[in-house]
Every structure is written in structure tokens, then in C-alpha cells.
Amino acid sequence: MNTVIDASSLIVMARVNGLEAVHGVYGPVALTPAVFEEVVISGERLGKTDPWIVKAAIDRGWLRQVVLSSEEESLVASLRQEYRVLGLGECQALACAEQRHWLLLVEERKAKAVARARNVAYSIIQVTPFEGYLSGKIVHNHCLELMERIATAMGTDLAVLNALKAAVSAIERERKRESP
């Protein structure tokens, strides 16, 4: 395991039926206690469907709950003090990614800014299908479909979506030209 996901990314990928793709691209993905609490426990209380999708992904081994070390807990406390705009889930995911040198899947603009400032590697779910396609883990048509679903769920600017889709299609054409 070398990737940790924040609550927003997890919720969107659950809603667009994209957790299998996340697993296919990154392998098992870590959930911190606060992310699990926010998405699953609170989601169940609110009658959301996301918790059941996330639980099924945990059962399949696509997602794994992690326990934070004492060093990570200390870093969480420091992050919460220094960056009051971040929630507990974001701070835990950031601390986990920073301490373990993992990739952080994150959507929140402020959390991405903190990740950049702290030299924490991160990615956004809008490019997950593209990353999967480039690495051969997601086929062309599935990549385009997942990009569309994520863009719809997130309200992604059409210019961004169209640029990603054009890049995938150009690569697909080139791959077909090169194959015997």
C-alpha cells in the first residue's frame, strides 16, 4: 500500500462507481480513521449510499483502514493547529502521506496547497483514469467513461475534460499505429 485517500475523493469515486479503478491504478488505498468516520459512520447516520459502497470496497481489499502512529498523530495535531481551515480527515491523510512517503489522493484546494508546501506527493481523481490508461491498467473506453462520470460528479470544467479526453484519444491512435 502506498496511497492514502481523503474523504472528498473517496465519496466521489464511490458515487461514480470508480473504486475498482482506483484500486486498479494505485493498488490497495489507505483510509485514515477520520476519513472512515466521515464517509462510513457519518454517512450511515445520514442514510447515504456511499458507506455501503466503501464497505464493499474494504471487503474486496481495494481499501484498507490504517492506524496512525504516534508520530503521525503528533503531526495531525500540528497540522490542525497550523492549518485551521483543514478538517481532521484531511490532516490525517496529509500526515499519513507525509510520514509514510505515500501518494495523497485529495480534492480540497486548501489541502492540496498544504501538500505542495510540505512536499507531499498528491494527485487528483480527475486524472486517475488518465494515469490508469497511461500505465495500461485501464482500457481506452473505460478511461473515457470514467473521466465523464468524475467530471459530471465534480463539475469539472469542460475544457479540462475535453483536453484529457483528447490526450487519451491521441495516445490511443498512436498505440494502434505502433502495434502490428
GROMACS .gro file of N, CA and C in nm:
model
  540
    1MET      N    1   0.086  -0.117   0.000
    1MET     CA    2   0.000   0.000   0.000
    1MET      C    3   0.090   0.123   0.000
    2ASN      N    4   0.059   0.218  -0.089
    2ASN     CA    5   0.141   0.340  -0.094
    2ASN      C    6   0.060   0.463  -0.132
    3THR      N    7  -0.072   0.456  -0.111
    3THR     CA    8  -0.160   0.568  -0.142
    3THR      C    9  -0.263   0.582  -0.032
    4VAL      N   10  -0.295   0.707   0.003
    4VAL     CA   11  -0.398   0.736   0.102
    4VAL      C   12  -0.497   0.833   0.038
    5ILE      N   13  -0.625   0.819   0.070
    5ILE     CA   14  -0.729   0.898   0.007
    5ILE      C   15  -0.802   0.984   0.109
    6ASP      N   16  -0.842   1.104   0.067
    6ASP     CA   17  -0.921   1.190   0.155
    6ASP      C   18  -1.069   1.162   0.134
    7ALA      N   19  -1.153   1.218   0.220
    7ALA     CA   20  -1.296   1.188   0.218
    7ALA      C   21  -1.364   1.234   0.090
    8SER      N   22  -1.334   1.353   0.043
    8SER     CA   23  -1.399   1.404  -0.078
    8SER      C   24  -1.371   1.315  -0.198
    9SER      N   25  -1.246   1.277  -0.215
    9SER     CA   26  -1.209   1.189  -0.326
    9SER      C   27  -1.279   1.055  -0.314
   10LEU      N   28  -1.283   1.003  -0.193
   10LEU     CA   29  -1.346   0.873  -0.168
   10LEU      C   30  -1.495   0.878  -0.199
   11ILE      N   31  -1.562   0.982  -0.155
   11ILE     CA   32  -1.706   0.995  -0.179
   11ILE      C   33  -1.736   1.003  -0.328
   12VAL      N   34  -1.661   1.086  -0.400
   12VAL     CA   35  -1.685   1.098  -0.544
   12VAL      C   36  -1.661   0.965  -0.614
   13MET      N   37  -1.551   0.900  -0.584
   13MET     CA   38  -1.522   0.774  -0.652
   13MET      C   39  -1.622   0.666  -0.617
   14ALA      N   40  -1.675   0.667  -0.496
   14ALA     CA   41  -1.781   0.572  -0.460
   14ALA      C   42  -1.906   0.603  -0.542
   15ARG      N   43  -1.941   0.729  -0.553
   15ARG     CA   44  -2.063   0.769  -0.626
   15ARG      C   45  -2.057   0.739  -0.775
   16VAL      N   46  -1.938   0.745  -0.833
   16VAL     CA   47  -1.927   0.720  -0.977
   16VAL      C   48  -1.887   0.576  -1.007
   17ASN      N   49  -1.891   0.491  -0.905
   17ASN     CA   50  -1.855   0.351  -0.920
   17ASN      C   51  -1.711   0.338  -0.971
   18GLY      N   52  -1.620   0.416  -0.910
   18GLY     CA   53  -1.483   0.419  -0.956
   18GLY      C   54  -1.381   0.361  -0.860
   19LEU      N   55  -1.426   0.297  -0.752
   19LEU     CA   56  -1.329   0.247  -0.654
   19LEU      C   57  -1.247   0.129  -0.706
   20GLU      N   58  -1.307   0.049  -0.792
   20GLU     CA   59  -1.231  -0.061  -0.852
   20GLU      C   60  -1.118  -0.004  -0.939
   21ALA      N   61  -1.147   0.103  -1.012
   21ALA     CA   62  -1.044   0.168  -1.094
   21ALA      C   63  -0.934   0.228  -1.007
   22VAL      N   64  -0.973   0.291  -0.897
   22VAL     CA   65  -0.873   0.347  -0.804
   22VAL      C   66  -0.780   0.235  -0.757
   23HIS      N   67  -0.837   0.123  -0.720
   23HIS     CA   68  -0.756   0.008  -0.677
   23HIS      C   69  -0.670  -0.042  -0.792
   24GLY      N   70  -0.727  -0.049  -0.912
   24GLY     CA   71  -0.651  -0.096  -1.027
   24GLY      C   72  -0.531  -0.009  -1.058
   25VAL      N   73  -0.545   0.121  -1.038
   25VAL     CA   74  -0.437   0.214  -1.067
   25VAL      C   75  -0.334   0.219  -0.955
   26TYR      N   76  -0.382   0.227  -0.830
   26TYR     CA   77  -0.291   0.252  -0.717
   26TYR      C   78  -0.269   0.131  -0.627
   27GLY      N   79  -0.342   0.023  -0.646
   27GLY     CA   80  -0.337  -0.089  -0.553
   27GLY      C   81  -0.425  -0.057  -0.433
   28PRO      N   82  -0.412  -0.134  -0.326
   28PRO     CA   83  -0.494  -0.104  -0.207
   28PRO      C   84  -0.467   0.039  -0.159
   29VAL      N   85  -0.574   0.110  -0.125
   29VAL     CA   86  -0.565   0.250  -0.085
   29VAL      C   87  -0.604   0.263   0.061
   30ALA      N   88  -0.528   0.341   0.135
   30ALA     CA   89  -0.547   0.357   0.280
   30ALA      C   90  -0.658   0.457   0.312
   31LEU      N   91  -0.731   0.423   0.418
   31LEU     CA   92  -0.831   0.513   0.477
   31LEU      C   93  -0.787   0.542   0.619
   32THR      N   94  -0.775   0.667   0.654
   32THR     CA   95  -0.743   0.703   0.792
   32THR      C   96  -0.871   0.691   0.877
   33PRO      N   97  -0.856   0.686   1.009
   33PRO     CA   98  -0.975   0.676   1.095
   33PRO      C   99  -1.076   0.788   1.074
   34ALA      N  100  -1.031   0.912   1.058
   34ALA     CA  101  -1.125   1.023   1.041
   34ALA      C  102  -1.196   1.017   0.906
   35VAL      N  103  -1.128   0.972   0.803
   35VAL     CA  104  -1.192   0.958   0.672
   35VAL      C  105  -1.298   0.849   0.679
   36PHE      N  106  -1.265   0.737   0.745
   36PHE     CA  107  -1.363   0.630   0.762
   36PHE      C  108  -1.484   0.681   0.841
   37GLU      N  109  -1.458   0.755   0.947
   37GLU     CA  110  -1.566   0.810   1.030
   37GLU      C  111  -1.655   0.904   0.948
   38GLU      N  112  -1.592   0.992   0.870
   38GLU     CA  113  -1.668   1.090   0.792
   38GLU      C  114  -1.752   1.024   0.683
   39VAL      N  115  -1.692   0.930   0.611
   39VAL     CA  116  -1.759   0.871   0.496
   39VAL      C  117  -1.854   0.759   0.537
   40VAL      N  118  -1.807   0.668   0.622
   40VAL     CA  119  -1.887   0.549   0.653
   40VAL      C  120  -1.979   0.572   0.772
   41ILE      N  121  -1.926   0.606   0.886
   41ILE     CA  122  -2.007   0.617   1.008
   41ILE      C  123  -2.108   0.732   0.994
   42SER      N  124  -2.059   0.851   0.961
   42SER     CA  125  -2.150   0.966   0.945
   42SER      C  126  -2.243   0.945   0.827
   43GLY      N  127  -2.192   0.887   0.720
   43GLY     CA  128  -2.274   0.861   0.602
   43GLY      C  129  -2.388   0.767   0.631
   44GLU      N  130  -2.363   0.665   0.712
   44GLU     CA  131  -2.470   0.572   0.750
   44GLU      C  132  -2.577   0.644   0.832
   45ARG      N  133  -2.532   0.728   0.925
   45ARG     CA  134  -2.628   0.805   1.007
   45ARG      C  135  -2.717   0.894   0.922
   46LEU      N  136  -2.660   0.945   0.812
   46LEU     CA  137  -2.735   1.035   0.724
   46LEU      C  138  -2.813   0.960   0.616
   47GLY      N  139  -2.803   0.828   0.615
   47GLY     CA  140  -2.877   0.749   0.517
   47GLY      C  141  -2.819   0.752   0.376
   48LYS      N  142  -2.690   0.781   0.364
   48LYS     CA  143  -2.624   0.787   0.233
   48LYS      C  144  -2.596   0.645   0.183
   49THR      N  145  -2.578   0.631   0.051
   49THR     CA  146  -2.542   0.501  -0.006
   49THR      C  147  -2.390   0.480  -0.012
   50ASP      N  148  -2.314   0.590  -0.006
   50ASP     CA  149  -2.168   0.580  -0.015
   50ASP      C  150  -2.107   0.483   0.087
   51PRO      N  151  -2.155   0.482   0.212
   51PRO     CA  152  -2.093   0.393   0.311
   51PRO      C  153  -2.097   0.246   0.269
   52TRP      N  154  -2.203   0.204   0.205
   52TRP     CA  155  -2.214   0.064   0.166
   52TRP      C  156  -2.119   0.031   0.053
   53ILE      N  157  -2.101   0.125  -0.036
   53ILE     CA  158  -2.006   0.106  -0.146
   53ILE      C  159  -1.864   0.100  -0.091
   54VAL      N  160  -1.833   0.188   0.004
   54VAL     CA  161  -1.699   0.190   0.065
   54VAL      C  162  -1.676   0.062   0.145
   55LYS      N  163  -1.775   0.017   0.220
   55LYS     CA  164  -1.761  -0.108   0.296
   55LYS      C  165  -1.736  -0.226   0.202
   56ALA      N  166  -1.805  -0.230   0.090
   56ALA     CA  167  -1.784  -0.337  -0.007
   56ALA      C  168  -1.642  -0.332  -0.062
   57ALA      N  169  -1.591  -0.212  -0.086
   57ALA     CA  170  -1.454  -0.197  -0.135
   57ALA      C  171  -1.352  -0.242  -0.030
   58ILE      N  172  -1.382  -0.217   0.096
   58ILE     CA  173  -1.296  -0.265   0.204
   58ILE      C  174  -1.298  -0.418   0.207
   59ASP      N  175  -1.417  -0.475   0.197
   59ASP     CA  176  -1.430  -0.621   0.195
   59ASP      C  177  -1.353  -0.684   0.079
   60ARG      N  178  -1.348  -0.616  -0.034
   60ARG     CA  179  -1.276  -0.667  -0.152
   60ARG      C  180  -1.125  -0.642  -0.142
   61GLY      N  181  -1.081  -0.564  -0.043
   61GLY     CA  182  -0.939  -0.535  -0.029
   61GLY      C  183  -0.892  -0.416  -0.111
   62TRP      N  184  -0.986  -0.344  -0.173
   62TRP     CA  185  -0.949  -0.227  -0.252
   62TRP      C  186  -0.911  -0.112  -0.162
   63LEU      N  187  -0.974  -0.103  -0.046
   63LEU     CA  188  -0.946   0.000   0.054
   63LEU      C  189  -0.907  -0.070   0.183
   64ARG      N  190  -0.816  -0.008   0.258
   64ARG     CA  191  -0.775  -0.066   0.387
   64ARG      C  192  -0.767   0.045   0.491
   65GLN      N  193  -0.825   0.017   0.605
   65GLN     CA  194  -0.816   0.112   0.716
   65GLN      C  195  -0.677   0.103   0.776
   66VAL      N  196  -0.622   0.217   0.812
   66VAL     CA  197  -0.490   0.222   0.875
   66VAL      C  198  -0.501   0.286   1.012
   67VAL      N  199  -0.409   0.251   1.096
   67VAL     CA  200  -0.398   0.311   1.229
   67VAL      C  201  -0.280   0.407   1.223
   68LEU      N  202  -0.300   0.527   1.273
   68LEU     CA  203  -0.192   0.625   1.271
   68LEU      C  204  -0.093   0.598   1.383
   69SER      N  205   0.034   0.619   1.353
   69SER     CA  206   0.139   0.606   1.454
   69SER      C  207   0.135   0.728   1.547
   70SER      N  208   0.207   0.720   1.656
   70SER     CA  209   0.211   0.835   1.748
   70SER      C  210   0.275   0.956   1.680
   71GLU      N  211   0.373   0.933   1.593
   71GLU     CA  212   0.434   1.043   1.519
   71GLU      C  213   0.332   1.107   1.425
   72GLU      N  214   0.253   1.024   1.360
   72GLU     CA  215   0.150   1.076   1.270
   72GLU      C  216   0.044   1.153   1.348
   73GLU      N  217   0.006   1.102   1.464
   73GLU     CA  218  -0.093   1.172   1.548
   73GLU      C  219  -0.039   1.308   1.591
   74SER      N  220   0.090   1.314   1.625
   74SER     CA  221   0.151   1.443   1.661
   74SER      C  222   0.150   1.539   1.544
   75LEU      N  223   0.178   1.487   1.426
   75LEU     CA  224   0.177   1.571   1.307
   75LEU      C  225   0.035   1.619   1.278
   76VAL      N  226  -0.065   1.534   1.298
   76VAL     CA  227  -0.205   1.574   1.280
   76VAL      C  228  -0.237   1.693   1.371
   77ALA      N  229  -0.197   1.683   1.497
   77ALA     CA  230  -0.223   1.792   1.592
   77ALA      C  231  -0.155   1.921   1.547
   78SER      N  232  -0.034   1.909   1.498
   78SER     CA  233   0.039   2.025   1.449
   78SER      C  234  -0.028   2.084   1.325
   79LEU      N  235  -0.069   1.999   1.232
   79LEU     CA  236  -0.138   2.045   1.112
   79LEU      C  237  -0.269   2.115   1.145
   80ARG      N  238  -0.342   2.059   1.240
   80ARG     CA  239  -0.471   2.119   1.279
   80ARG      C  240  -0.449   2.256   1.341
   81GLN      N  241  -0.341   2.271   1.415
   81GLN     CA  242  -0.309   2.399   1.478
   81GLN      C  243  -0.265   2.502   1.374
   82GLU      N  244  -0.179   2.457   1.283
   82GLU     CA  245  -0.122   2.548   1.184
   82GLU      C  246  -0.218   2.581   1.069
   83TYR      N  247  -0.298   2.482   1.029
   83TYR     CA  248  -0.389   2.499   0.915
   83TYR      C  249  -0.532   2.475   0.961
   84ARG      N  250  -0.587   2.572   1.027
   84ARG     CA  251  -0.720   2.558   1.087
   84ARG      C  252  -0.832   2.539   0.984
   85VAL      N  253  -0.805   2.569   0.859
   85VAL     CA  254  -0.906   2.553   0.754
   85VAL      C  255  -0.924   2.407   0.713
   86LEU      N  256  -0.830   2.321   0.752
   86LEU     CA  257  -0.839   2.179   0.716
   86LEU      C  258  -0.915   2.100   0.821
   87GLY      N  259  -0.990   2.001   0.774
   87GLY     CA  260  -1.061   1.912   0.864
   87GLY      C  261  -0.970   1.803   0.916
   88LEU      N  262  -1.021   1.729   1.013
   88LEU     CA  263  -0.944   1.620   1.072
   88LEU      C  264  -0.906   1.515   0.968
   89GLY      N  265  -1.000   1.478   0.881
   89GLY     CA  266  -0.971   1.377   0.779
   89GLY      C  267  -0.858   1.420   0.686
   90GLU      N  268  -0.861   1.545   0.644
   90GLU     CA  269  -0.755   1.596   0.557
   90GLU      C  270  -0.621   1.597   0.630
   91CYS      N  271  -0.622   1.638   0.755
   91CYS     CA  272  -0.498   1.641   0.833
   91CYS      C  273  -0.443   1.500   0.853
   92GLN      N  274  -0.530   1.404   0.882
   92GLN     CA  275  -0.483   1.266   0.898
   92GLN      C  276  -0.428   1.211   0.766
   93ALA      N  277  -0.498   1.235   0.657
   93ALA     CA  278  -0.450   1.186   0.527
   93ALA      C  279  -0.316   1.251   0.491
   94LEU      N  280  -0.305   1.381   0.514
   94LEU     CA  281  -0.177   1.451   0.489
   94LEU      C  282  -0.065   1.394   0.575
   95ALA      N  283  -0.091   1.376   0.703
   95ALA     CA  284   0.011   1.324   0.794
   95ALA      C  285   0.054   1.184   0.753
   96CYS      N  286  -0.041   1.102   0.717
   96CYS     CA  287  -0.012   0.965   0.674
   96CYS      C  288   0.075   0.968   0.548
   97ALA      N  289   0.035   1.048   0.450
   97ALA     CA  290   0.112   1.058   0.326
   97ALA      C  291   0.253   1.112   0.352
   98GLU      N  292   0.262   1.214   0.436
   98GLU     CA  293   0.393   1.275   0.463
   98GLU      C  294   0.486   1.178   0.537
   99GLN      N  295   0.437   1.119   0.641
   99GLN     CA  296   0.521   1.033   0.724
   99GLN      C  297   0.560   0.902   0.653
  100ARG      N  298   0.469   0.849   0.574
  100ARG     CA  299   0.495   0.720   0.508
  100ARG      C  300   0.547   0.737   0.366
  101HIS      N  301   0.557   0.861   0.320
  101HIS     CA  302   0.603   0.891   0.184
  101HIS      C  303   0.512   0.824   0.081
  102TRP      N  304   0.382   0.838   0.104
  102TRP     CA  305   0.280   0.784   0.016
  102TRP      C  306   0.221   0.895  -0.069
  103LEU      N  307   0.152   0.853  -0.174
  103LEU     CA  308   0.077   0.945  -0.258
  103LEU      C  309  -0.055   0.979  -0.188
  104LEU      N  310  -0.094   1.105  -0.193
  104LEU     CA  311  -0.219   1.151  -0.135
  104LEU      C  312  -0.318   1.179  -0.248
  105LEU      N  313  -0.435   1.114  -0.244
  105LEU     CA  314  -0.544   1.148  -0.335
  105LEU      C  315  -0.632   1.248  -0.265
  106VAL      N  316  -0.638   1.370  -0.318
  106VAL     CA  317  -0.703   1.480  -0.248
  106VAL      C  318  -0.770   1.574  -0.347
  107GLU      N  319  -0.881   1.630  -0.308
  107GLU     CA  320  -0.953   1.723  -0.395
  107GLU      C  321  -0.957   1.866  -0.340
  108GLU      N  322  -0.962   1.878  -0.210
  108GLU     CA  323  -0.977   2.009  -0.145
  108GLU      C  324  -0.858   2.099  -0.179
  109ARG      N  325  -0.889   2.216  -0.235
  109ARG     CA  326  -0.785   2.311  -0.279
  109ARG      C  327  -0.688   2.347  -0.165
  110LYS      N  328  -0.740   2.372  -0.047
  110LYS     CA  329  -0.653   2.411   0.064
  110LYS      C  330  -0.562   2.297   0.106
  111ALA      N  331  -0.613   2.176   0.103
  111ALA     CA  332  -0.530   2.060   0.139
  111ALA      C  333  -0.421   2.038   0.033
  112LYS      N  334  -0.454   2.062  -0.094
  112LYS     CA  335  -0.352   2.049  -0.198
  112LYS      C  336  -0.242   2.154  -0.178
  113ALA      N  337  -0.281   2.274  -0.138
  113ALA     CA  338  -0.182   2.380  -0.114
  113ALA      C  339  -0.089   2.341   0.001
  114VAL      N  340  -0.145   2.282   0.105
  114VAL     CA  341  -0.062   2.237   0.218
  114VAL      C  342   0.029   2.124   0.173
  115ALA      N  343  -0.024   2.031   0.095
  115ALA     CA  344   0.059   1.920   0.045
  115ALA      C  345   0.176   1.974  -0.036
  116ARG      N  346   0.150   2.070  -0.125
  116ARG     CA  347   0.258   2.131  -0.204
  116ARG      C  348   0.361   2.196  -0.113
  117ALA      N  349   0.314   2.272  -0.015
  117ALA     CA  350   0.405   2.344   0.076
  117ALA      C  351   0.491   2.248   0.157
  118ARG      N  352   0.438   2.129   0.184
  118ARG     CA  353   0.510   2.031   0.266
  118ARG      C  354   0.579   1.923   0.181
  119ASN      N  355   0.579   1.943   0.051
  119ASN     CA  356   0.641   1.847  -0.043
  119ASN      C  357   0.582   1.707  -0.033
  120VAL      N  358   0.451   1.701  -0.016
  120VAL     CA  359   0.380   1.573  -0.014
  120VAL      C  360   0.328   1.548  -0.156
  121ALA      N  361   0.363   1.434  -0.210
  121ALA     CA  362   0.315   1.398  -0.344
  121ALA      C  363   0.165   1.377  -0.339
  122TYR      N  364   0.094   1.435  -0.436
  122TYR     CA  365  -0.051   1.416  -0.439
  122TYR      C  366  -0.098   1.407  -0.583
  123SER      N  367  -0.218   1.354  -0.597
  123SER     CA  368  -0.285   1.350  -0.725
  123SER      C  369  -0.433   1.379  -0.701
  124ILE      N  370  -0.503   1.405  -0.810
  124ILE     CA  371  -0.646   1.432  -0.801
  124ILE      C  372  -0.720   1.325  -0.880
  125ILE      N  373  -0.844   1.297  -0.839
  125ILE     CA  374  -0.915   1.187  -0.902
  125ILE      C  375  -0.952   1.214  -1.047
  126GLN      N  376  -0.956   1.339  -1.089
  126GLN     CA  377  -0.985   1.368  -1.229
  126GLN      C  378  -0.881   1.307  -1.321
  127VAL      N  379  -0.757   1.289  -1.274
  127VAL     CA  380  -0.653   1.232  -1.359
  127VAL      C  381  -0.629   1.084  -1.333
  128THR      N  382  -0.699   1.026  -1.237
  128THR     CA  383  -0.683   0.883  -1.209
  128THR      C  384  -0.707   0.797  -1.333
  129PRO      N  385  -0.817   0.819  -1.407
  129PRO     CA  386  -0.836   0.736  -1.527
  129PRO      C  387  -0.722   0.754  -1.629
  130PHE      N  388  -0.673   0.877  -1.643
  130PHE     CA  389  -0.563   0.904  -1.736
  130PHE      C  390  -0.437   0.830  -1.691
  131GLU      N  391  -0.406   0.837  -1.562
  131GLU     CA  392  -0.290   0.764  -1.509
  131GLU      C  393  -0.304   0.614  -1.534
  132GLY      N  394  -0.426   0.564  -1.512
  132GLY     CA  395  -0.451   0.422  -1.535
  132GLY      C  396  -0.437   0.384  -1.680
  133TYR      N  397  -0.483   0.471  -1.769
  133TYR     CA  398  -0.470   0.443  -1.912
  133TYR      C  399  -0.323   0.443  -1.953
  134LEU      N  400  -0.249   0.544  -1.910
  134LEU     CA  401  -0.106   0.551  -1.946
  134LEU      C  402  -0.028   0.428  -1.902
  135SER      N  403  -0.064   0.376  -1.784
  135SER     CA  404   0.008   0.260  -1.731
  135SER      C  405  -0.048   0.127  -1.781
  136GLY      N  406  -0.152   0.133  -1.864
  136GLY     CA  407  -0.210   0.010  -1.918
  136GLY      C  408  -0.303  -0.062  -1.822
  137LYS      N  409  -0.344   0.005  -1.716
  137LYS     CA  410  -0.431  -0.057  -1.616
  137LYS      C  411  -0.579  -0.032  -1.642
  138ILE      N  412  -0.609   0.065  -1.728
  138ILE     CA  413  -0.746   0.097  -1.766
  138ILE      C  414  -0.750   0.106  -1.918
  139VAL      N  415  -0.846   0.039  -1.981
  139VAL     CA  416  -0.857   0.042  -2.127
  139VAL      C  417  -0.918   0.175  -2.173
  140HIS      N  418  -0.896   0.206  -2.298
  140HIS     CA  419  -0.936   0.333  -2.358
  140HIS      C  420  -1.080   0.372  -2.328
  141ASN      N  421  -1.175   0.289  -2.364
  141ASN     CA  422  -1.317   0.324  -2.347
  141ASN      C  423  -1.355   0.342  -2.200
  142HIS      N  424  -1.303   0.256  -2.115
  142HIS     CA  425  -1.334   0.269  -1.972
  142HIS      C  426  -1.275   0.398  -1.916
  143CYS      N  427  -1.158   0.434  -1.963
  143CYS     CA  428  -1.094   0.559  -1.921
  143CYS      C  429  -1.183   0.678  -1.955
  144LEU      N  430  -1.229   0.684  -2.079
  144LEU     CA  431  -1.313   0.796  -2.122
  144LEU      C  432  -1.445   0.801  -2.045
  145GLU      N  433  -1.505   0.684  -2.022
  145GLU     CA  434  -1.631   0.678  -1.946
  145GLU      C  435  -1.612   0.726  -1.803
  146LEU      N  436  -1.505   0.680  -1.739
  146LEU     CA  437  -1.479   0.719  -1.601
  146LEU      C  438  -1.447   0.868  -1.592
  147MET      N  439  -1.374   0.920  -1.688
  147MET     CA  440  -1.347   1.065  -1.691
  147MET      C  441  -1.478   1.143  -1.696
  148GLU      N  442  -1.570   1.098  -1.780
  148GLU     CA  443  -1.701   1.165  -1.792
  148GLU      C  444  -1.778   1.161  -1.660
  149ARG      N  445  -1.781   1.045  -1.596
  149ARG     CA  446  -1.856   1.031  -1.470
  149ARG      C  447  -1.796   1.119  -1.361
  150ILE      N  448  -1.664   1.120  -1.351
  150ILE     CA  449  -1.597   1.203  -1.250
  150ILE      C  450  -1.623   1.350  -1.279
  151ALA      N  451  -1.610   1.389  -1.405
  151ALA     CA  452  -1.631   1.530  -1.443
  151ALA      C  453  -1.773   1.574  -1.409
  152THR      N  454  -1.871   1.490  -1.436
  152THR     CA  455  -2.010   1.522  -1.404
  152THR      C  456  -2.028   1.537  -1.254
  153ALA      N  457  -1.975   1.442  -1.179
  153ALA     CA  458  -1.990   1.444  -1.033
  153ALA      C  459  -1.921   1.565  -0.970
  154MET      N  460  -1.810   1.609  -1.028
  154MET     CA  461  -1.731   1.716  -0.968
  154MET      C  462  -1.754   1.852  -1.032
  155GLY      N  463  -1.829   1.856  -1.140
  155GLY     CA  464  -1.848   1.983  -1.209
  155GLY      C  465  -1.719   2.032  -1.272
  156THR      N  466  -1.640   1.939  -1.323
  156THR     CA  467  -1.512   1.973  -1.386
  156THR      C  468  -1.536   2.061  -1.509
  157ASP      N  469  -1.453   2.160  -1.527
  157ASP     CA  470  -1.459   2.247  -1.643
  157ASP      C  471  -1.448   2.161  -1.770
  158LEU      N  472  -1.538   2.186  -1.866
  158LEU     CA  473  -1.538   2.107  -1.989
  158LEU      C  474  -1.407   2.118  -2.066
  159ALA      N  475  -1.340   2.230  -2.058
  159ALA     CA  476  -1.211   2.245  -2.126
  159ALA      C  477  -1.110   2.145  -2.071
  160VAL      N  478  -1.109   2.126  -1.941
  160VAL     CA  479  -1.018   2.030  -1.878
  160VAL      C  480  -1.055   1.888  -1.921
  161LEU      N  481  -1.183   1.856  -1.912
  161LEU     CA  482  -1.229   1.722  -1.951
  161LEU      C  483  -1.195   1.695  -2.097
  162ASN      N  484  -1.226   1.789  -2.184
  162ASN     CA  485  -1.200   1.769  -2.327
  162ASN      C  486  -1.051   1.755  -2.356
  163ALA      N  487  -0.967   1.828  -2.285
  163ALA     CA  488  -0.822   1.816  -2.304
  163ALA      C  489  -0.773   1.678  -2.260
  164LEU      N  490  -0.822   1.629  -2.147
  164LEU     CA  491  -0.783   1.496  -2.101
  164LEU      C  492  -0.830   1.388  -2.200
  165LYS      N  493  -0.953   1.400  -2.245
  165LYS     CA  494  -1.007   1.302  -2.339
  165LYS      C  495  -0.931   1.307  -2.473
  166ALA      N  496  -0.896   1.425  -2.518
  166ALA     CA  497  -0.821   1.438  -2.643
  166ALA      C  498  -0.683   1.375  -2.629
  167ALA      N  499  -0.620   1.394  -2.514
  167ALA     CA  500  -0.488   1.334  -2.491
  167ALA      C  501  -0.497   1.181  -2.493
  168VAL      N  502  -0.599   1.128  -2.426
  168VAL     CA  503  -0.617   0.982  -2.424
  168VAL      C  504  -0.642   0.929  -2.564
  169SER      N  505  -0.727   0.996  -2.638
  169SER     CA  506  -0.759   0.951  -2.773
  169SER      C  507  -0.638   0.960  -2.867
  170ALA      N  508  -0.557   1.065  -2.853
  170ALA     CA  509  -0.435   1.078  -2.933
  170ALA      C  510  -0.337   0.965  -2.902
  171ILE      N  511  -0.323   0.934  -2.775
  171ILE     CA  512  -0.234   0.824  -2.735
  171ILE      C  513  -0.288   0.692  -2.788
  172GLU      N  514  -0.418   0.674  -2.783
  172GLU     CA  515  -0.479   0.550  -2.834
  172GLU      C  516  -0.452   0.534  -2.984
  173ARG      N  517  -0.467   0.642  -3.058
  173ARG     CA  518  -0.439   0.637  -3.203
  173ARG      C  519  -0.292   0.600  -3.228
  174GLU      N  520  -0.204   0.660  -3.151
  174GLU     CA  521  -0.060   0.632  -3.166
  174GLU      C  522  -0.029   0.487  -3.129
  175ARG      N  523  -0.089   0.438  -3.024
  175ARG     CA  524  -0.067   0.298  -2.983
  175ARG      C  525  -0.114   0.202  -3.091
  176LYS      N  526  -0.229   0.233  -3.151
  176LYS     CA  527  -0.281   0.145  -3.258
  176LYS      C  528  -0.189   0.148  -3.380
  177ARG      N  529  -0.134   0.265  -3.409
  177ARG     CA  530  -0.042   0.277  -3.522
  177ARG      C  531   0.086   0.195  -3.500
  178GLU      N  532   0.131   0.191  -3.375
  178GLU     CA  533   0.257   0.122  -3.343
  178GLU      C  534   0.240  -0.028  -3.329
  179SER      N  535   0.120  -0.076  -3.301
  179SER     CA  536   0.100  -0.219  -3.281
  179SER      C  537   0.091  -0.291  -3.416
  180PRO      N  538   0.149  -0.411  -3.423
  180PRO     CA  539   0.149  -0.484  -3.552
  180PRO      C  540   0.011  -0.533  -3.591
   0.00000   0.00000   0.00000
